[in-house]
Amino acid sequence: MMADRHDELLRLLRSRADWRAEELAERLEVSTRTILRDLNRLRDRGFEVSAMSGPGGGVHLEPSSVMVTSQLAGDDVVALVLSVAIAQSMPWMPFASGANDALAKIEASLPFGRARQLQDLMMRILIGKPSSASMRREGRIDPLLARVFETAFSQQHLLGFGYHDRQGNRTQRVAEPHGLLVRAPMWYVIAWDTNADEQRLFRADRISSPHILADQFVPRPHELLRDIAPDASAHFVR
Amino acid sequence: MMADRHDELLRLLRSRADWRAEELAERLEVSTRTILRDLNRLRDRGFEVSAMSGPGGGVHLEPSSVMVTSQLAGDDVVALVLSVAIAQSMPWMPFASGANDALAKIEASLPFGRARQLQDLMMRILIGKPSSASMRREGRIDPLLARVFETAFSQQHLLGFGYHDRQGNRTQRVAEPHGLLVRAPMWYVIAWDTNADEQRLFRADRISSPHILADQFVPRPHELLRDIAPDASAHFVR
DNA sequence: TTATTCATGACAGAAGTTGTCAGTCATTGT
DNA sequence: ACAATGACTGACAACTTCTGTCATGAATAA
């Protein structure tokens, strides 16, 4: 959404005194024109954005400018919790323990219904030990996959994709993405394979051309996940 | 713009306990359908909007769902930002991109002074590529270290510790912890070694019995960090 | 039951957003 | 004076999103 970009833009402007419009454009992955338009909208909203032309010039936000009141959306909280969980799957990172406090505060202030909903999602996510050394050399993960998985996972849609196994056989799959197993830096889809009619783990970097199917699935009770947890010496997020 | 109407709508909802969708529609000069859509959008954004059907029913905004972010302390935010940065140093994690939006919202609603202070800390943290495979087998990191480092780092105290290098020589060090380099799951103290009078990287798992000294140090301009960044193919947190 | 009120889906038309391109104006260094 | 840089603006087509209308359902109160 556009509002998100404005928040992001404000954050950048506050984080450093001077920016060139082009830099901002690169950061936010939009054209320079759009940035200039956004800056005007911020001005309309009452922020004091000054700018200097020419070499050494740039855009600058007056620190005194107004404050924004924003809200964390449901997805935002999921993303935060997951990120923190991943970071903490590594031992003894500085500042990592503080993140729990932060999350606790955030969760505490969530309305009940939303907290419940969040909990349901979290119950489907497992954090395992960081993956083994050899995994480092394996193939890249399809940039599309993350996004496609996100929606299929959280909206309970069937997921179609191509999969190549250890032997290099490429097959076409349709699966119900019930869970997510993270073994940094790799991750797996915990799924029910509707072709083979059995539970399966699909490794992210072996998935190609993922797409969401129209059909939805019924979230199974946690049998699937319970089976996997001890195997991968994994634990639920919270 | 639509965001303006949302603000107006929130103002109305806050100004009176109960509204009928149609009333709101009249006030804002849009159709009832649009109001209902707007209410859903507010719900997506994390506001608790309850509604009752039937005569005497109406729409109601839970007062509790107003501000989430204001209670987060500075350290909390540092922890969050760092965790997200670490999580994102891994490729194509699902939900990871959403975390940026969340952080943007949090930072946007931080008071300026605090935002500035946060930025200063962030400028001293580098995220590098995940560390190499062989590192996995190395020794554990002293459980105390994370906490000790946190305070020394953020309060600019000298750090004393024992260090054993590759050859196994164990030496006693006193250093100024200017920066933090994360190469998950390992991390390094970017420091000025006051014994040798030179810039050094200290690997976390080689540090033993760390302790904070009374003396403080002056945070150097970012020369130190700049030198290291390209070496470790690292980037600043934000 | 009936009237009221929120809720959702579909669809066409209205409105807004974006990138590209062409060009202006201000500033800096040579 | 001139070239280079970089903020700004306008116009337009492609695209996306929003809006109103209509139909329908579901919950609630009298």
XYZ file of C-alpha atoms (C1' of nucleotides) in Angstrom:
536
model
C 0.000 0.000 0.000
C 1.079 3.550 -0.596
C 0.786 4.515 3.050
C 3.419 1.947 3.913
C 5.817 3.506 1.500
C 5.213 6.882 3.086
C 6.065 5.465 6.506
C 9.179 3.915 5.096
C 10.091 7.173 3.413
C 9.660 9.095 6.640
C 11.806 6.603 8.441
C 14.586 7.035 5.926
C 14.339 10.804 6.029
C 14.583 10.802 9.787
C 17.451 8.365 9.836
C 19.845 10.545 7.901
C 20.001 14.282 7.457
C 20.326 14.411 3.688
C 19.184 12.196 0.890
C 19.163 12.486 -2.844
C 15.812 11.717 -4.384
C 17.425 9.056 -6.526
C 18.837 7.229 -3.527
C 15.432 7.177 -1.926
C 13.982 5.843 -5.150
C 16.440 2.976 -5.156
C 15.775 2.120 -1.555
C 12.038 2.061 -1.993
C 12.159 0.487 -5.432
C 10.105 3.097 -7.183
C 10.959 5.722 -9.755
C 12.431 9.070 -8.821
C 9.301 10.743 -10.078
C 7.260 8.843 -7.552
C 9.573 9.893 -4.755
C 9.170 13.516 -5.700
C 5.440 13.045 -5.751
C 5.568 11.370 -2.354
C 7.610 14.220 -0.942
C 4.939 16.632 -2.094
C 2.293 14.533 -0.412
C 4.290 14.619 2.797
C 4.486 18.379 2.469
C 0.732 18.445 2.034
C 0.392 16.440 5.191
C 2.345 19.082 7.056
C 5.872 17.751 7.100
C 8.575 20.261 6.443
C 10.621 18.839 3.648
C 13.299 21.149 2.373
C 15.395 20.511 -0.676
C 18.478 21.931 -2.309
C 19.247 21.701 -5.972
C 22.597 21.145 -7.515
C 25.676 19.150 -6.605
C 25.768 18.421 -2.921
C 22.095 19.120 -2.760
C 19.447 16.793 -1.470
C 16.251 16.380 0.459
C 15.954 17.061 4.146
C 13.244 16.592 6.739
C 12.909 19.148 9.514
C 13.103 17.250 12.781
C 10.381 19.321 14.331
C 7.805 17.993 11.935
C 4.638 16.272 12.977
C 4.306 12.854 14.474
C 2.575 9.935 12.905
C 0.376 7.512 14.697
C 0.440 4.142 13.096
C -0.621 0.666 13.876
C 0.879 -2.725 13.519
C -1.174 -4.943 11.258
C -1.565 -8.644 11.854
C 0.950 -9.598 9.205
C 3.425 -7.161 10.662
C 3.370 -8.911 13.986
C 3.776 -12.329 12.407
C 6.779 -11.068 10.504
C 8.317 -9.627 13.636
C 7.784 -12.711 15.739
C 9.184 -14.973 13.066
C 12.225 -12.808 12.488
C 12.996 -12.724 16.140
C 12.560 -16.467 16.434
C 14.974 -17.039 13.579
C 17.513 -14.681 15.027
C 17.268 -16.449 18.341
C 17.749 -19.872 16.847
C 21.394 -18.842 16.932
C 23.181 -18.962 20.190
C 24.059 -15.961 22.286
C 23.454 -13.108 19.962
C 23.762 -9.795 21.725
C 20.527 -7.842 22.074
C 18.546 -10.928 21.133
C 17.021 -11.386 24.547
C 15.718 -7.855 24.502
C 13.668 -8.682 21.452
C 11.513 -10.952 23.570
C 10.644 -8.102 25.850
C 9.680 -6.024 22.878
C 7.501 -8.761 21.463
C 5.897 -9.324 24.820
C 4.930 -5.665 24.986
C 3.569 -5.733 21.489
C 1.598 -8.895 22.037
C 0.267 -7.688 25.320
C -1.293 -4.737 23.610
C -2.924 -6.779 20.890
C -6.680 -7.083 21.073
C -7.802 -10.527 22.084
C -9.146 -11.685 18.744
C -6.018 -10.714 16.954
C -3.773 -12.317 19.504
C -5.718 -15.508 19.070
C -5.355 -15.383 15.328
C -1.654 -14.749 15.671
C -1.337 -17.712 17.978
C -2.989 -19.975 15.422
C -0.457 -18.997 12.822
C 2.447 -19.385 15.193
C 1.375 -22.872 16.116
C 2.134 -23.854 12.566
C 5.676 -22.566 12.532
C 8.638 -24.588 13.748
C 12.134 -23.343 14.354
C 14.819 -26.001 13.987
C 18.528 -25.986 14.448
C 20.468 -24.065 11.820
C 20.908 -26.268 8.792
C 24.085 -28.191 8.142
C 27.149 -26.801 6.486
C 26.724 -28.579 3.168
C 23.434 -26.863 2.610
C 25.225 -23.606 1.979
C 26.197 -24.570 -1.537
C 22.731 -25.579 -2.658
C 20.626 -23.736 -5.197
C 18.966 -20.417 -4.732
C 15.415 -20.108 -3.529
C 12.926 -18.808 -6.055
C 12.290 -15.178 -5.116
C 8.606 -15.700 -5.857
C 8.300 -18.580 -3.461
C 8.361 -16.598 -0.251
C 5.470 -14.425 -1.288
C 3.421 -17.218 -2.799
C 3.971 -19.394 0.218
C 2.987 -16.608 2.583
C -0.469 -16.260 1.128
C -1.063 -19.966 0.543
C 0.045 -20.680 4.079
C -1.921 -18.035 5.865
C -5.034 -18.231 3.720
C -5.050 -22.005 3.513
C -4.864 -22.364 -0.212
C -3.445 -25.369 -2.034
C 0.031 -24.845 -3.376
C 1.155 -26.095 -6.774
C 4.825 -26.289 -7.715
C 7.568 -28.207 -9.457
C 9.931 -30.170 -7.241
C 13.236 -31.829 -7.979
C 14.415 -34.379 -5.438
C 17.871 -35.575 -4.543
C 18.073 -37.768 -7.633
C 17.261 -34.821 -9.821
C 13.822 -36.039 -10.842
C 11.507 -33.122 -11.439
C 7.869 -33.729 -10.590
C 4.758 -31.612 -10.426
C 3.151 -31.368 -6.978
C -0.010 -30.152 -5.346
C 0.201 -29.849 -1.590
C -1.509 -28.383 1.445
C 0.985 -26.090 3.194
C 0.179 -26.839 6.806
C 3.356 -25.646 8.388
C 6.690 -23.935 8.053
C 9.965 -25.329 9.327
C 12.878 -22.927 9.545
C 16.406 -24.222 9.755
C 18.336 -21.107 9.014
C 19.239 -20.232 6.403
C 17.082 -22.867 4.776
C 13.380 -23.473 5.216
C 10.880 -26.187 4.454
C 7.208 -26.441 3.682
C 5.501 -28.901 5.992
C 2.780 -30.202 3.747
C 0.303 -32.868 2.944
C 1.093 -34.090 -0.550
C -2.251 -34.608 -2.243
C -0.743 -36.716 -5.020
C 1.025 -39.227 -2.834
C -1.505 -38.765 -0.048
C 1.129 -38.523 2.617
C 2.896 -36.041 4.814
C 6.002 -34.472 3.310
C 8.714 -31.900 3.849
C 9.567 -29.826 0.798
C 12.837 -27.950 0.818
C 12.505 -24.371 -0.354
C 15.401 -24.372 -2.803
C 14.028 -27.428 -4.597
C 10.715 -25.779 -5.362
C 10.221 -24.071 -8.705
C 7.433 -22.055 -10.302
C 5.172 -22.035 -7.247
C 1.579 -20.896 -7.659
C -1.535 -20.637 -5.601
C -4.484 -22.829 -6.489
C -8.088 -21.847 -6.022
C -8.945 -24.750 -3.723
C -8.563 -24.357 0.005
C -7.692 -26.942 2.611
C -8.790 -27.601 6.144
C -6.048 -26.907 8.662
C -5.275 -30.224 10.281
C -4.819 -30.510 13.956
C -1.219 -30.468 14.887
C -0.471 -34.123 14.258
C 1.669 -33.270 11.290
C 3.763 -30.800 13.151
C 4.146 -32.930 16.249
C 5.634 -35.695 14.121
C 8.210 -33.395 12.684
C 9.234 -31.397 15.711
C 11.387 -34.018 17.453
C 12.904 -35.133 14.162
C 14.286 -31.755 13.360
C 14.863 -30.991 17.030
C 12.612 -28.066 16.422
C 10.385 -26.030 18.682
C 7.335 -23.893 18.192
C 7.946 -20.230 17.808
C 6.603 -19.229 21.179
C -7.252 10.797 -0.505
C -8.447 7.638 1.097
C -6.065 7.840 4.046
C -7.666 11.116 5.033
C -11.094 9.546 5.136
C -9.696 6.796 7.325
C -8.361 9.390 9.731
C -11.719 11.139 9.754
C -13.468 7.848 10.310
C -11.227 7.051 13.256
C -11.879 10.462 14.711
C -15.619 9.937 14.479
C -15.421 6.459 15.961
C -13.451 7.788 18.871
C -15.731 10.729 19.409
C -18.814 8.648 20.125
C -19.222 5.089 21.349
C -21.679 3.806 18.779
C -22.392 4.639 15.182
C -24.506 3.146 12.480
C -22.690 2.570 9.245
C -25.214 4.698 7.437
C -24.627 7.681 9.712
C -20.923 7.443 9.089
C -21.610 7.247 5.374
C -23.603 10.470 5.510
C -20.971 12.272 7.527
C -18.187 11.276 5.206
C -20.290 11.612 2.086
C -19.641 8.185 0.707
C -21.809 5.120 0.296
C -22.503 2.724 3.110
C -20.683 0.014 1.229
C -17.564 2.118 1.266
C -17.836 2.629 5.002
C -18.089 -1.107 5.570
C -15.051 -1.595 3.391
C -13.193 1.088 5.299
C -14.032 -0.577 8.578
C -12.539 -3.793 7.291
C -9.437 -1.964 6.274
C -9.147 -0.510 9.744
C -9.505 -4.006 11.123
C -6.687 -5.125 8.836
C -4.578 -2.342 10.189
C -5.027 -3.686 13.659
C -7.893 -1.642 15.052
C -10.554 -3.522 16.928
C -13.841 -2.601 15.396
C -16.770 -4.487 16.776
C -20.211 -4.422 15.261
C -23.683 -5.550 16.242
C -26.379 -6.402 13.779
C -30.012 -5.611 14.191
C -31.990 -2.692 15.550
C -30.056 -0.800 18.136
C -26.892 -2.298 16.724
C -23.980 -0.332 15.399
C -20.271 -0.028 15.015
C -17.894 0.482 17.890
C -14.159 1.085 18.197
C -12.376 -0.580 21.102
C -10.489 2.183 22.904
C -7.800 -0.299 23.859
C -6.605 -0.721 20.318
C -5.140 2.694 19.988
C -1.402 2.904 20.397
C 0.929 -0.027 20.467
C 4.292 1.440 19.909
C 4.639 4.119 22.470
C 5.662 1.816 25.271
C 8.658 0.339 23.526
C 11.942 1.314 25.113
C 15.023 2.183 23.118
C 16.683 -1.141 23.757
C 13.571 -2.969 22.697
C 13.673 -1.346 19.332
C 17.374 -2.039 18.900
C 16.724 -5.680 19.644
C 13.911 -5.844 17.170
C 15.801 -4.140 14.414
C 18.829 -6.324 14.928
C 16.810 -9.513 14.992
C 15.063 -8.634 11.802
C 18.346 -7.746 10.163
C 19.807 -11.092 11.107
C 16.755 -12.960 9.897
C 16.945 -11.130 6.631
C 20.589 -11.907 6.059
C 19.245 -15.276 4.969
C 17.766 -15.643 1.571
C 14.094 -15.361 0.787
C 12.565 -16.172 4.085
C 8.807 -16.052 4.019
C 7.272 -13.194 6.014
C 10.676 -11.547 6.302
C 9.857 -8.655 4.013
C 6.839 -7.798 6.096
C 9.066 -7.204 9.061
C 10.423 -4.112 7.383
C 6.996 -2.577 7.190
C 6.513 -3.303 10.845
C 9.789 -1.664 11.777
C 9.019 1.316 9.624
C 5.769 1.819 11.484
C 7.433 1.454 14.840
C 10.233 3.834 14.013
C 7.891 6.310 12.423
C 6.032 6.666 15.666
C 9.149 7.041 17.771
C 9.816 10.489 19.161
C 12.507 12.198 17.175
C 15.171 12.222 19.852
C 14.806 8.542 20.426
C 14.830 7.842 16.729
C 18.076 9.737 16.453
C 19.655 7.871 19.332
C 18.567 4.597 17.803
C 20.151 5.589 14.560
C 23.463 6.256 16.275
C 23.497 2.743 17.643
C 22.497 1.227 14.349
C 25.337 2.971 12.604
C 27.689 0.858 14.654
C 26.225 -2.482 13.691
C 27.213 -4.358 10.557
C 25.488 -7.369 9.084
C 27.736 -9.623 7.028
C 27.164 -12.768 5.077
C 26.383 -15.831 7.187
C 29.636 -17.292 8.396
C 31.331 -20.178 6.673
C 30.593 -23.820 7.273
C 33.692 -24.642 9.271
C 32.753 -22.122 11.909
C 29.911 -24.342 13.017
C 32.180 -26.689 14.934
C 33.900 -23.993 16.918
C 33.517 -23.425 20.602
C 30.495 -22.108 22.368
C 30.098 -18.467 23.124
C 30.329 -17.482 26.776
C 26.751 -17.003 27.970
C 27.813 -13.917 29.874
C 29.351 -12.254 26.875
C 26.154 -11.149 25.168
C 24.937 -9.253 28.181
C 28.292 -7.757 29.069
C 28.889 -6.699 25.516
C 25.457 -5.109 25.251
C 26.078 -2.691 28.063
C 29.687 -1.971 27.225
C 28.724 -1.354 23.628
C 25.762 0.880 24.224
C 27.136 2.755 27.220
C 30.600 3.114 25.797
C 32.517 1.375 28.505
C 35.852 -0.333 28.036
C 35.662 -4.082 27.797
C 38.146 -6.429 29.442
C 38.377 -10.088 28.465
C 40.601 -13.053 27.807
C 41.214 -13.954 24.186
C 42.741 -17.002 22.621
C 43.812 -16.661 19.009
C 44.165 -19.204 16.260
C 47.434 -20.484 17.684
C 45.820 -21.078 21.032
C 47.686 -18.319 22.825
C 45.556 -16.874 25.555
C 46.053 -13.162 26.221
C 44.348 -10.547 28.368
C 42.799 -7.655 26.476
C 41.269 -4.272 27.104
C 39.359 -2.852 24.164
C 36.869 -0.195 23.145
C 33.861 -1.934 21.623
C 33.035 0.444 18.801
C 30.990 -1.856 16.646
C 29.308 -5.173 16.187
C 29.683 -7.388 13.150
C 27.142 -10.156 12.746
C 27.845 -13.078 10.506
C 25.185 -15.482 11.630
C 25.442 -17.536 13.652
C 28.756 -16.000 14.685
C 29.457 -12.428 15.669
C 32.478 -10.203 16.214
C 33.376 -7.246 18.346
C 34.737 -4.429 16.221
C 37.115 -2.815 18.651
C 40.082 -0.620 19.266
C 42.615 -2.708 21.132
C 44.137 -0.395 23.705
C 47.080 -2.722 24.356
C 48.230 -3.069 20.792
C 46.858 0.370 19.905
C 45.215 -0.844 16.742
C 41.880 -1.758 15.265
C 40.841 -5.379 15.742
C 38.075 -7.868 15.200
C 37.439 -10.193 18.133
C 35.461 -13.335 17.461
C 32.810 -13.965 20.075
C 33.587 -17.612 20.721
C 37.241 -16.810 21.457
C 36.388 -14.384 24.214
C 36.363 -15.589 27.807
C 35.494 -14.043 31.154
C 34.370 -10.686 29.774
C 33.842 -7.805 32.158
C 33.010 -4.141 32.025
C 35.629 -1.617 33.087
C 34.864 1.684 34.708
C 36.555 3.781 32.033
C 34.552 5.027 29.109
C 35.650 5.664 25.564
C 34.811 8.263 22.984
C 32.860 6.824 20.089
C 35.042 7.202 17.042
C 33.708 8.459 13.810
C 32.930 5.649 11.516
C 36.394 5.116 10.117
C 36.697 1.801 11.862
C 33.469 0.459 10.522
C 34.025 1.709 7.012
C 37.263 -0.238 6.819
C 35.581 -3.421 7.806
C 32.392 -3.261 5.816
C 33.783 -4.159 2.390
C 36.037 -6.832 3.854
C 33.205 -8.780 5.342
C 30.885 -7.803 2.493
C 28.765 -6.369 5.221
C 26.203 -3.607 5.280
C 24.789 -1.388 7.954
C 21.632 -2.570 9.560
C 19.369 -0.085 7.907
C -42.542 -12.804 11.256
C -40.825 -8.350 10.060
C -37.820 -4.605 10.255
C -33.341 -3.349 11.066
C -28.449 -3.469 10.510
C -24.033 -5.428 9.583
C -21.553 -8.314 6.018
C -19.990 -9.993 1.481
C -19.652 -10.860 -3.551
C -19.777 -9.231 -8.345
C -19.211 -5.900 -11.748
C -18.750 -1.654 -14.383
C -17.252 2.879 -14.262
C -14.573 6.423 -11.800
C -10.526 7.769 -9.777
C -5.931 7.364 -8.462
C -0.997 5.743 -9.067
C 3.061 4.763 -11.606
C 6.794 5.053 -15.020
C 8.516 7.416 -18.933
C 9.758 11.333 -21.267
C 10.608 16.070 -22.085
C 11.828 20.094 -20.194
C 12.735 24.058 -16.414
C 15.115 26.034 -12.643
C 18.725 26.434 -9.043
C 23.370 25.464 -7.495
C 28.198 24.187 -7.732
C 32.712 23.817 -9.662
C 35.757 24.827 -13.538
C 30.192 31.336 -19.310
C 29.684 26.518 -19.197
C 28.879 21.825 -17.885
C 27.248 18.825 -14.508
C 24.211 17.803 -10.950
C 19.862 17.375 -8.896
C 15.280 19.140 -7.458
C 10.964 20.071 -9.713
C 6.825 20.033 -13.032
C 3.577 18.599 -16.695
C 1.605 15.249 -19.795
C 0.194 10.779 -21.120
C -0.668 5.822 -21.378
C -0.848 1.548 -18.743
C -2.196 -0.091 -14.837
C -4.290 -0.654 -10.279
C -7.432 0.520 -6.880
C -11.596 2.497 -5.226
C -16.487 3.349 -5.394
C -21.419 2.813 -6.006
C -25.028 -0.215 -7.167
C -27.380 -4.334 -6.718
C -28.285 -8.795 -4.921
C -28.086 -11.702 -1.075
C -27.106 -13.543 3.444
C -26.881 -13.551 8.463
C -27.699 -11.788 13.047
C -30.718 -9.387 16.228
C -34.721 -7.084 18.373
C -39.547 -6.168 18.708
